[in-house]
């Protein structure tokens, strides 16, 4: 070895040693970034899944207790909950549009525009709440009658709707505030509120549906009172949390008084197509009840029982989509587009695992879950058949939903998701299902297959777009 080479080795400047140290340092940084990615994703994911499960459990406990009370009460509440579901989809679109924008601004650490966009979303949500309240007040029989022709079910549903309509305003404000907090990664409060609402709702339901401990026996009206009390308490605690403990945005009532016209236009431009599709998707889900409810008398109750468990398991896909959208939006706001692509690849591998786990979980939960209901044997058998179909459906849904709503839509390309949903639902699924139900006279099991077919075939365009499409869009303004 030459003298110069010996000196380099002693001083630690040998090219091979230097290169080894550099690679080790780069690998260390890479592994640290990967660990940070998984830590952030799974924290958001677990909390969002749990929050969604507990939120759904509020309506689930209404259905379980009402199912034990009477099948007519169960069907009446199920019909009204379809109205609530459409309304919830509208609020979800408004909240998701808010998250898409605000997460990008949060990546830039600009909270001023976030507050203006939150104000625009709040005005939209309040308008939807008032409109639905007026409709529920003026034509309750017509609304419930959209989902069934059985007058006993309609009468029960109108009693339930007469009280539930008062929850719409509280629910709107709560959902937009939670979406605002979610855009900065504050998600634990939503889970804590959901747990509280669940406990309050269950307690009041038990007292008032069955008339326990000297309380009046109100049946379906008792279930509605429990939900209303939970929604009021939920919003009250959230407002106190924002006023006292929220640290990132420091939201105040004055932030909602003067929305910015330019930012409002930006928000509406992205959210309006989402609003239309999300609302139509809610209508599509409600139409499933309409189609099945007009086929056989037991189909609506079987669909209600099966749908409740499916929605709980579906929370795993919904949580993945929400967590992905937050992370993707923040990275785009930072301008770190190369990391966005890498994260999209990691996300997809996670989605496949989530889908397989969801299908297996749904399969093993279906029998013990249905045993909670006091259903007739033929209703139970039909509900079980529906769930077996949904065990397959949830696997495809767990991939395509987070890819579309988490990666692609969270990345700013709303138009692709809108077009795909419009084509798949309104040009394929609904016409095919209606023909099978009313022309071919197929069984409800076959119709349920048709109603959920889009969850499988949407996987193909979703994969193509996320791998080969131009879905990364910067939506923020330079402030």
Coordinates of C-alpha atoms in Angstrom, one line a residue:
X1 CA 0.0 0.0 0.0
X2 CA 1.3 3.5 -0.9
X3 CA 2.0 6.1 1.7
X4 CA -0.9 8.3 0.5
X5 CA -3.3 5.4 0.6
X6 CA -2.2 4.5 4.2
X7 CA -2.7 8.1 5.3
X8 CA -6.3 8.1 3.8
X9 CA -7.2 4.9 5.5
X10 CA -5.8 6.1 8.9
X11 CA -7.7 9.4 8.5
X12 CA -10.9 7.5 7.5
X13 CA -10.9 9.0 4.0
X14 CA -10.6 5.8 2.1
X15 CA -13.1 6.0 -0.9
X16 CA -14.6 2.6 0.0
X17 CA -15.0 3.4 3.7
X18 CA -16.4 6.8 2.9
X19 CA -18.9 5.3 0.4
X20 CA -19.9 2.6 3.0
X21 CA -20.5 5.3 5.6
X22 CA -22.5 7.4 3.2
X23 CA -24.7 4.5 2.2
X24 CA -25.3 3.5 5.8
X25 CA -26.3 7.0 6.6
X26 CA -28.7 7.2 3.7
X27 CA -30.2 3.8 4.6
X28 CA -30.6 5.0 8.2
X29 CA -32.4 8.1 7.1
X30 CA -34.5 6.0 4.7
X31 CA -35.5 3.6 7.4
X32 CA -36.3 6.4 9.8
X33 CA -38.5 8.0 7.2
X34 CA -40.3 4.7 6.5
X35 CA -40.8 4.1 10.2
X36 CA -42.1 7.7 10.6
X37 CA -44.5 7.1 7.6
X38 CA -46.0 3.9 9.1
X39 CA -46.2 5.4 12.6
X40 CA -48.2 8.4 11.3
X41 CA -50.4 6.4 9.0
X42 CA -51.3 3.7 11.6
X43 CA -51.9 6.3 14.3
X44 CA -54.4 8.1 12.1
X45 CA -55.8 4.9 10.7
X46 CA -56.5 3.2 14.1
X47 CA -58.1 6.3 15.6
X48 CA -60.3 7.0 12.5
X49 CA -61.4 3.4 12.2
X50 CA -62.4 3.2 15.9
X51 CA -64.2 6.6 15.6
X52 CA -66.1 5.5 12.6
X53 CA -67.1 2.2 14.2
X54 CA -68.3 3.8 17.4
X55 CA -70.2 6.5 15.3
X56 CA -72.0 3.8 13.3
X57 CA -72.7 1.9 16.5
X58 CA -75.0 4.7 17.6
X59 CA -77.4 3.8 14.8
X60 CA -76.6 0.1 15.2
X61 CA -77.8 0.1 18.8
X62 CA -81.0 1.8 17.8
X63 CA -81.5 -1.1 15.3
X64 CA -80.5 -3.9 17.7
X65 CA -82.8 -2.7 20.5
X66 CA -85.6 -1.9 18.1
X67 CA -85.2 -5.3 16.5
X68 CA -85.8 -6.8 20.0
X69 CA -88.7 -4.5 20.5
X70 CA -90.5 -5.1 17.2
X71 CA -89.6 -5.8 13.5
X72 CA -92.0 -3.0 12.4
X73 CA -90.1 -0.5 14.6
X74 CA -86.8 -1.8 13.2
X75 CA -87.9 -1.4 9.6
X76 CA -89.3 2.1 10.3
X77 CA -86.0 3.3 11.8
X78 CA -84.1 1.6 9.0
X79 CA -86.1 3.6 6.4
X80 CA -85.5 6.9 8.2
X81 CA -81.8 6.1 8.6
X82 CA -81.6 5.9 4.8
X83 CA -82.5 9.6 4.7
X84 CA -79.9 10.2 7.4
X85 CA -77.4 8.2 5.3
X86 CA -77.9 10.4 2.2
X87 CA -77.5 13.5 4.4
X88 CA -74.4 12.1 6.0
X89 CA -72.9 11.5 2.5
X90 CA -73.5 15.2 1.7
X91 CA -71.7 16.3 4.9
X92 CA -68.9 13.8 4.2
X93 CA -68.3 15.3 0.8
X94 CA -68.2 18.8 2.3
X95 CA -65.8 17.6 5.0
X96 CA -63.6 15.7 2.6
X97 CA -63.4 18.7 0.3
X98 CA -62.3 20.7 3.4
X99 CA -59.6 18.1 4.3
X100 CA -58.3 18.0 0.7
X101 CA -57.6 21.8 0.7
X102 CA -56.8 22.3 4.4
X103 CA -54.3 19.5 4.6
X104 CA -52.3 21.1 1.7
X105 CA -52.4 24.4 3.4
X106 CA -51.3 22.7 6.6
X107 CA -48.3 21.3 4.8
X108 CA -47.4 24.9 4.0
X109 CA -48.2 25.9 7.7
X110 CA -50.7 28.5 6.5
X111 CA -53.7 28.5 8.9
X112 CA -55.4 31.6 7.7
X113 CA -56.7 30.1 4.4
X114 CA -57.7 27.0 6.3
X115 CA -60.1 29.0 8.5
X116 CA -61.7 30.7 5.5
X117 CA -62.3 27.3 3.8
X118 CA -63.7 25.9 7.0
X119 CA -66.2 28.8 7.1
X120 CA -67.3 28.1 3.5
X121 CA -67.8 24.4 4.4
X122 CA -69.8 25.3 7.5
X123 CA -72.2 27.5 5.6
X124 CA -72.8 24.7 3.1
X125 CA -73.5 22.2 5.9
X126 CA -75.9 24.5 7.7
X127 CA -77.8 25.1 4.4
X128 CA -78.1 21.3 3.9
X129 CA -79.3 20.8 7.5
X130 CA -82.0 23.5 7.3
X131 CA -83.2 22.1 3.9
X132 CA -83.5 18.6 5.3
X133 CA -85.2 19.7 8.4
X134 CA -87.9 21.6 6.4
X135 CA -88.5 18.6 4.2
X136 CA -88.8 16.3 7.2
X137 CA -91.2 18.7 8.8
X138 CA -93.5 19.4 5.8
X139 CA -93.6 16.0 4.2
X140 CA -92.6 13.2 6.6
X141 CA -94.9 10.5 5.1
X142 CA -93.7 11.1 1.6
X143 CA -90.0 10.8 2.7
X144 CA -90.5 7.6 4.6
X145 CA -92.8 6.3 1.9
X146 CA -89.9 6.4 -0.6
X147 CA -88.5 3.3 1.0
X148 CA -91.5 1.1 1.7
X149 CA -95.3 0.8 0.9
X150 CA -96.2 -0.8 4.2
X151 CA -98.3 1.7 6.2
X152 CA -97.4 0.3 9.6
X153 CA -93.7 0.8 8.8
X154 CA -94.4 4.3 7.4
X155 CA -96.2 5.2 10.6
X156 CA -93.4 4.0 12.8
X157 CA -90.8 5.8 10.6
X158 CA -92.7 9.1 10.8
X159 CA -92.7 8.9 14.6
X160 CA -88.9 8.3 14.5
X161 CA -88.3 11.1 12.0
X162 CA -90.4 13.6 14.0
X163 CA -87.6 13.6 16.6
X164 CA -84.5 12.7 14.6
X165 CA -85.0 15.8 12.4
X166 CA -83.8 17.9 15.3
X167 CA -80.4 16.2 15.2
X168 CA -79.6 17.4 11.7
X169 CA -78.3 20.9 12.7
X170 CA -76.1 19.6 15.6
X171 CA -74.7 16.8 13.4
X172 CA -73.8 19.2 10.6
X173 CA -71.8 21.6 12.8
X174 CA -70.0 18.6 14.6
X175 CA -69.0 17.0 11.3
X176 CA -67.5 20.1 9.7
X177 CA -65.6 21.0 12.9
X178 CA -64.2 17.5 13.2
X179 CA -63.2 17.6 9.5
X180 CA -61.3 20.9 10.2
X181 CA -59.5 19.3 13.1
X182 CA -58.8 16.1 11.0
X183 CA -57.0 18.2 8.4
X184 CA -54.2 19.0 10.9
X185 CA -54.1 15.4 12.2
X186 CA -56.2 16.0 15.3
X187 CA -58.3 12.9 15.4
X188 CA -58.4 11.6 19.0
X189 CA -61.2 14.0 20.0
X190 CA -63.5 12.6 17.4
X191 CA -63.0 9.1 18.8
X192 CA -63.6 10.2 22.3
X193 CA -66.8 12.0 21.3
X194 CA -68.0 9.0 19.5
X195 CA -67.5 6.8 22.6
X196 CA -69.4 9.3 24.7
X197 CA -72.2 9.5 22.2
X198 CA -72.5 5.7 22.0
X199 CA -72.7 5.4 25.8
X200 CA -75.3 8.1 26.2
X201 CA -77.4 6.8 23.3
X202 CA -77.3 3.2 24.6
X203 CA -78.3 4.2 28.1
X204 CA -81.2 6.4 27.0
X205 CA -82.3 3.8 24.5
X206 CA -82.5 1.1 27.1
X207 CA -84.5 3.3 29.4
X208 CA -87.0 4.7 26.9
X209 CA -87.5 1.9 24.3
X210 CA -88.4 -0.7 26.9
X211 CA -89.5 1.6 29.8
X212 CA -86.9 0.4 32.3
X213 CA -86.4 1.8 35.9
X214 CA -89.7 3.6 35.9
X215 CA -89.1 5.5 32.6
X216 CA -92.0 5.7 30.0
X217 CA -92.0 2.9 27.4
X218 CA -91.7 5.0 24.2
X219 CA -90.5 2.3 21.7
X220 CA -89.2 3.9 18.5
X221 CA -89.6 7.4 19.8
X222 CA -87.3 6.5 22.8
X223 CA -84.6 5.5 20.3
X224 CA -84.8 8.8 18.5
X225 CA -84.6 10.7 21.9
X226 CA -81.5 8.8 22.7
X227 CA -79.8 9.8 19.4
X228 CA -80.9 13.5 19.8
X229 CA -79.4 13.7 23.3
X230 CA -76.2 12.1 22.2
X231 CA -75.8 14.6 19.3
X232 CA -76.4 17.6 21.5
X233 CA -73.9 16.5 24.1
X234 CA -71.4 15.6 21.4
X235 CA -71.4 19.1 19.9
X236 CA -71.3 20.8 23.3
X237 CA -68.2 18.9 24.4
X238 CA -66.5 19.6 21.0
X239 CA -67.1 23.3 21.3
X240 CA -65.6 23.3 24.8
X241 CA -62.6 21.3 23.5
X242 CA -62.0 23.8 20.7
X243 CA -62.3 26.8 23.0
X244 CA -60.0 25.4 25.7
X245 CA -57.6 22.8 24.4
X246 CA -57.2 23.0 20.6
X247 CA -53.6 24.2 19.8
X248 CA -53.1 24.4 16.0
X249 CA -55.9 26.5 14.5
X250 CA -57.3 28.5 17.5
X251 CA -60.8 28.5 16.0
X252 CA -63.2 31.3 17.0
X253 CA -66.7 32.2 16.1
X254 CA -65.4 35.3 14.3
X255 CA -63.5 33.0 11.9
X256 CA -66.9 31.9 10.4
X257 CA -68.4 35.4 10.0
X258 CA -66.5 36.5 6.9
X259 CA -65.6 33.8 4.4
X260 CA -63.1 34.7 1.6
X261 CA -64.7 34.8 -1.8
X262 CA -61.7 33.5 -3.7
X263 CA -61.0 30.6 -1.3
X264 CA -64.8 29.8 -1.2
X265 CA -64.8 29.6 -5.0
X266 CA -61.7 27.3 -4.9
X267 CA -63.5 25.1 -2.3
X268 CA -66.8 25.0 -4.2
X269 CA -65.0 24.2 -7.5
X270 CA -63.5 21.0 -6.0
X271 CA -66.3 20.1 -3.6
X272 CA -69.3 20.6 -5.9
X273 CA -68.6 17.5 -8.1
X274 CA -67.8 15.5 -4.9
X275 CA -71.0 16.7 -3.4
X276 CA -73.0 15.6 -6.3
X277 CA -71.4 12.2 -6.5
X278 CA -71.5 11.6 -2.7
X279 CA -75.1 12.6 -2.6
X280 CA -75.9 10.4 -5.5
X281 CA -74.0 7.6 -3.9
X282 CA -76.1 8.1 -0.8
X283 CA -79.2 8.0 -3.0
X284 CA -77.8 4.8 -4.6
X285 CA -77.5 3.2 -1.2
X286 CA -81.0 4.3 -0.4
X287 CA -82.3 2.9 -3.7
X288 CA -81.0 -0.5 -2.6
X289 CA -83.5 -0.3 0.2
X290 CA -86.2 0.8 -2.2
X291 CA -85.5 -2.0 -4.7
X292 CA -85.2 -4.7 -2.0
X293 CA -88.2 -3.3 0.0
X294 CA -90.4 -3.6 -3.1
X295 CA -89.4 -7.2 -3.7
X296 CA -90.3 -9.1 -0.6
X297 CA -91.6 -8.1 2.9
X298 CA -88.5 -9.6 4.7
X299 CA -85.9 -8.1 2.3
X300 CA -85.8 -4.6 3.9
X301 CA -85.2 -6.0 7.5
X302 CA -82.6 -8.5 6.2
X303 CA -80.8 -5.8 4.3
X304 CA -80.9 -3.5 7.4
X305 CA -79.3 -6.2 9.6
X306 CA -76.7 -7.2 7.1
X307 CA -75.8 -3.6 6.2
X308 CA -75.1 -2.6 9.8
X309 CA -72.4 -5.2 10.2
X310 CA -71.0 -4.5 6.7
X311 CA -70.8 -0.8 7.5
X312 CA -68.8 -1.6 10.7
X313 CA -66.3 -3.7 8.8
X314 CA -66.2 -1.2 6.0
X315 CA -64.9 1.3 8.6
X316 CA -61.4 -0.3 8.0
X317 CA -61.5 0.9 4.3
X318 CA -63.0 4.3 5.3
X319 CA -60.3 4.9 7.9
X320 CA -57.6 4.0 5.4
X321 CA -59.0 6.4 2.9
X322 CA -59.2 9.3 5.4
X323 CA -55.7 8.7 6.8
X324 CA -54.2 8.5 3.3
X325 CA -55.9 11.7 2.2
X326 CA -54.5 13.6 5.2
X327 CA -50.9 12.4 4.6
X328 CA -51.0 12.8 0.8
X329 CA -52.4 16.4 1.1
X330 CA -49.8 17.4 3.6
X331 CA -47.0 16.1 1.4
X332 CA -48.3 17.9 -1.7
X333 CA -48.6 21.1 0.4
X334 CA -44.9 20.7 1.2
X335 CA -44.1 20.2 -2.5
X336 CA -42.6 16.8 -1.8
X337 CA -44.0 15.1 -4.9
X338 CA -41.4 12.2 -5.0
X339 CA -42.4 11.1 -1.5
X340 CA -46.1 11.3 -2.5
X341 CA -45.5 8.7 -5.2
X342 CA -43.5 6.4 -2.8
X343 CA -46.3 6.7 -0.2
X344 CA -48.9 5.8 -2.8
X345 CA -47.1 2.5 -3.5
X346 CA -46.8 1.7 0.2
X347 CA -50.5 2.6 0.8
X348 CA -51.7 0.1 -1.9
X349 CA -49.9 -2.8 -0.2
X350 CA -51.5 -1.9 3.1
X351 CA -54.9 -1.7 1.4
X352 CA -54.7 -5.3 0.1
X353 CA -53.9 -6.6 3.5
X354 CA -56.8 -4.6 5.0
X355 CA -59.1 -6.0 2.4
X356 CA -58.2 -9.6 3.1
X357 CA -58.5 -9.1 6.8
X358 CA -61.9 -7.4 6.4
X359 CA -63.3 -10.2 4.3
X360 CA -62.2 -12.8 6.9
X361 CA -63.5 -10.8 9.8
X362 CA -66.9 -10.2 8.2
X363 CA -67.2 -14.0 7.5
X364 CA -66.6 -15.0 11.1
X365 CA -68.6 -12.2 12.7
X366 CA -71.8 -12.6 10.6
X367 CA -73.4 -15.5 12.6
X368 CA -72.8 -14.1 16.1
X369 CA -73.8 -10.6 14.9
X370 CA -77.1 -11.7 13.4
X371 CA -77.9 -13.6 16.6
X372 CA -78.3 -10.2 18.3
X373 CA -81.4 -9.6 16.3
X374 CA -84.8 -11.1 17.1
X375 CA -85.6 -12.0 13.4
X376 CA -87.8 -14.5 11.8
X377 CA -85.9 -17.6 10.4
X378 CA -86.4 -16.6 6.7
X379 CA -85.2 -13.1 7.5
X380 CA -82.1 -14.4 9.3
X381 CA -81.3 -16.8 6.4
X382 CA -81.6 -14.0 3.8
X383 CA -79.4 -11.6 5.9
X384 CA -76.8 -14.4 6.2
X385 CA -76.8 -14.8 2.4
X386 CA -76.3 -11.1 1.9
X387 CA -73.3 -11.1 4.3
X388 CA -71.6 -14.0 2.5
X389 CA -71.7 -11.9 -0.7
X390 CA -70.4 -8.8 1.1
X391 CA -67.4 -10.9 2.4
X392 CA -66.1 -10.8 -1.2
X393 CA -67.3 -7.3 -1.9
X394 CA -65.4 -5.8 1.0
X395 CA -62.1 -7.1 -0.3
X396 CA -62.4 -5.1 -3.6
X397 CA -63.9 -2.1 -1.7
X398 CA -60.9 -2.0 0.7
X399 CA -58.6 -1.5 -2.3
X400 CA -60.5 0.8 -4.6
X401 CA -62.1 3.1 -2.0
X402 CA -58.8 4.2 -0.3
X403 CA -57.0 4.4 -3.7
X404 CA -59.8 6.6 -5.2
X405 CA -60.8 8.6 -2.1
X406 CA -57.5 8.6 -0.3
X407 CA -54.7 8.8 -2.8
X408 CA -56.3 10.1 -6.1
X409 CA -58.9 12.4 -4.6
X410 CA -56.7 13.3 -1.7
X411 CA -54.0 14.2 -4.2
X412 CA -56.4 16.8 -5.8
X413 CA -57.7 14.9 -8.8
X414 CA -61.4 14.9 -7.9
X415 CA -62.6 14.7 -11.5
X416 CA -61.4 11.2 -12.1
X417 CA -63.3 9.8 -9.1
X418 CA -66.4 11.7 -10.0
X419 CA -66.5 10.4 -13.5
X420 CA -65.8 6.8 -12.5
X421 CA -68.6 6.9 -9.8
X422 CA -71.1 8.4 -12.1
X423 CA -70.5 5.8 -14.9
X424 CA -70.3 2.8 -12.6
X425 CA -73.3 3.6 -10.4
X426 CA -75.7 5.3 -12.6
X427 CA -75.0 3.7 -16.0
X428 CA -74.3 0.2 -14.8
X429 CA -75.2 -0.8 -11.2
X430 CA -78.6 0.9 -10.7
X431 CA -80.0 0.0 -14.2
X432 CA -78.8 -3.6 -14.0
X433 CA -80.2 -4.0 -10.5
X434 CA -83.6 -2.6 -11.4
X435 CA -83.8 -4.9 -14.4
X436 CA -82.9 -7.9 -12.4
X437 CA -85.4 -7.0 -9.6
X438 CA -88.4 -6.0 -11.6
X439 CA -88.0 -7.4 -15.1
X440 CA -86.1 -10.7 -14.6
X441 CA -87.7 -11.1 -11.1
X442 CA -84.4 -12.5 -9.7
X443 CA -84.0 -13.3 -6.1
X444 CA -82.9 -10.6 -3.6
X445 CA -79.6 -12.4 -3.3
X446 CA -78.9 -11.9 -7.0
X447 CA -80.0 -8.3 -6.8
X448 CA -77.6 -7.6 -3.9
X449 CA -74.7 -9.0 -6.1
X450 CA -75.6 -6.5 -8.8
X451 CA -76.0 -3.6 -6.4
X452 CA -72.4 -4.2 -5.1
X453 CA -70.7 -5.2 -8.3
X454 CA -69.0 -1.8 -8.8
X455 CA -66.9 -2.4 -5.7
X456 CA -65.0 -5.1 -7.7
X457 CA -64.7 -3.6 -11.2
X458 CA -63.7 -0.1 -10.0
X459 CA -60.4 -1.7 -8.8
X460 CA -59.1 -1.8 -12.4
X461 CA -59.4 1.9 -13.3
X462 CA -58.2 2.9 -9.8
X463 CA -55.0 0.8 -10.3
X464 CA -54.4 2.3 -13.7
X465 CA -54.9 5.9 -12.7
X466 CA -52.7 5.7 -9.5
X467 CA -49.8 4.1 -11.4
X468 CA -50.0 5.8 -14.8
X469 CA -52.3 8.9 -14.3
X470 CA -51.5 12.5 -13.5
X471 CA -53.4 12.7 -10.2
X472 CA -51.1 15.0 -8.1
X473 CA -52.6 18.5 -8.1
X474 CA -51.5 21.5 -6.1
X475 CA -54.7 23.3 -5.0
X476 CA -53.3 26.0 -2.7
X477 CA -52.9 29.6 -3.5
X478 CA -49.6 31.4 -2.8
X479 CA -50.5 33.6 0.2

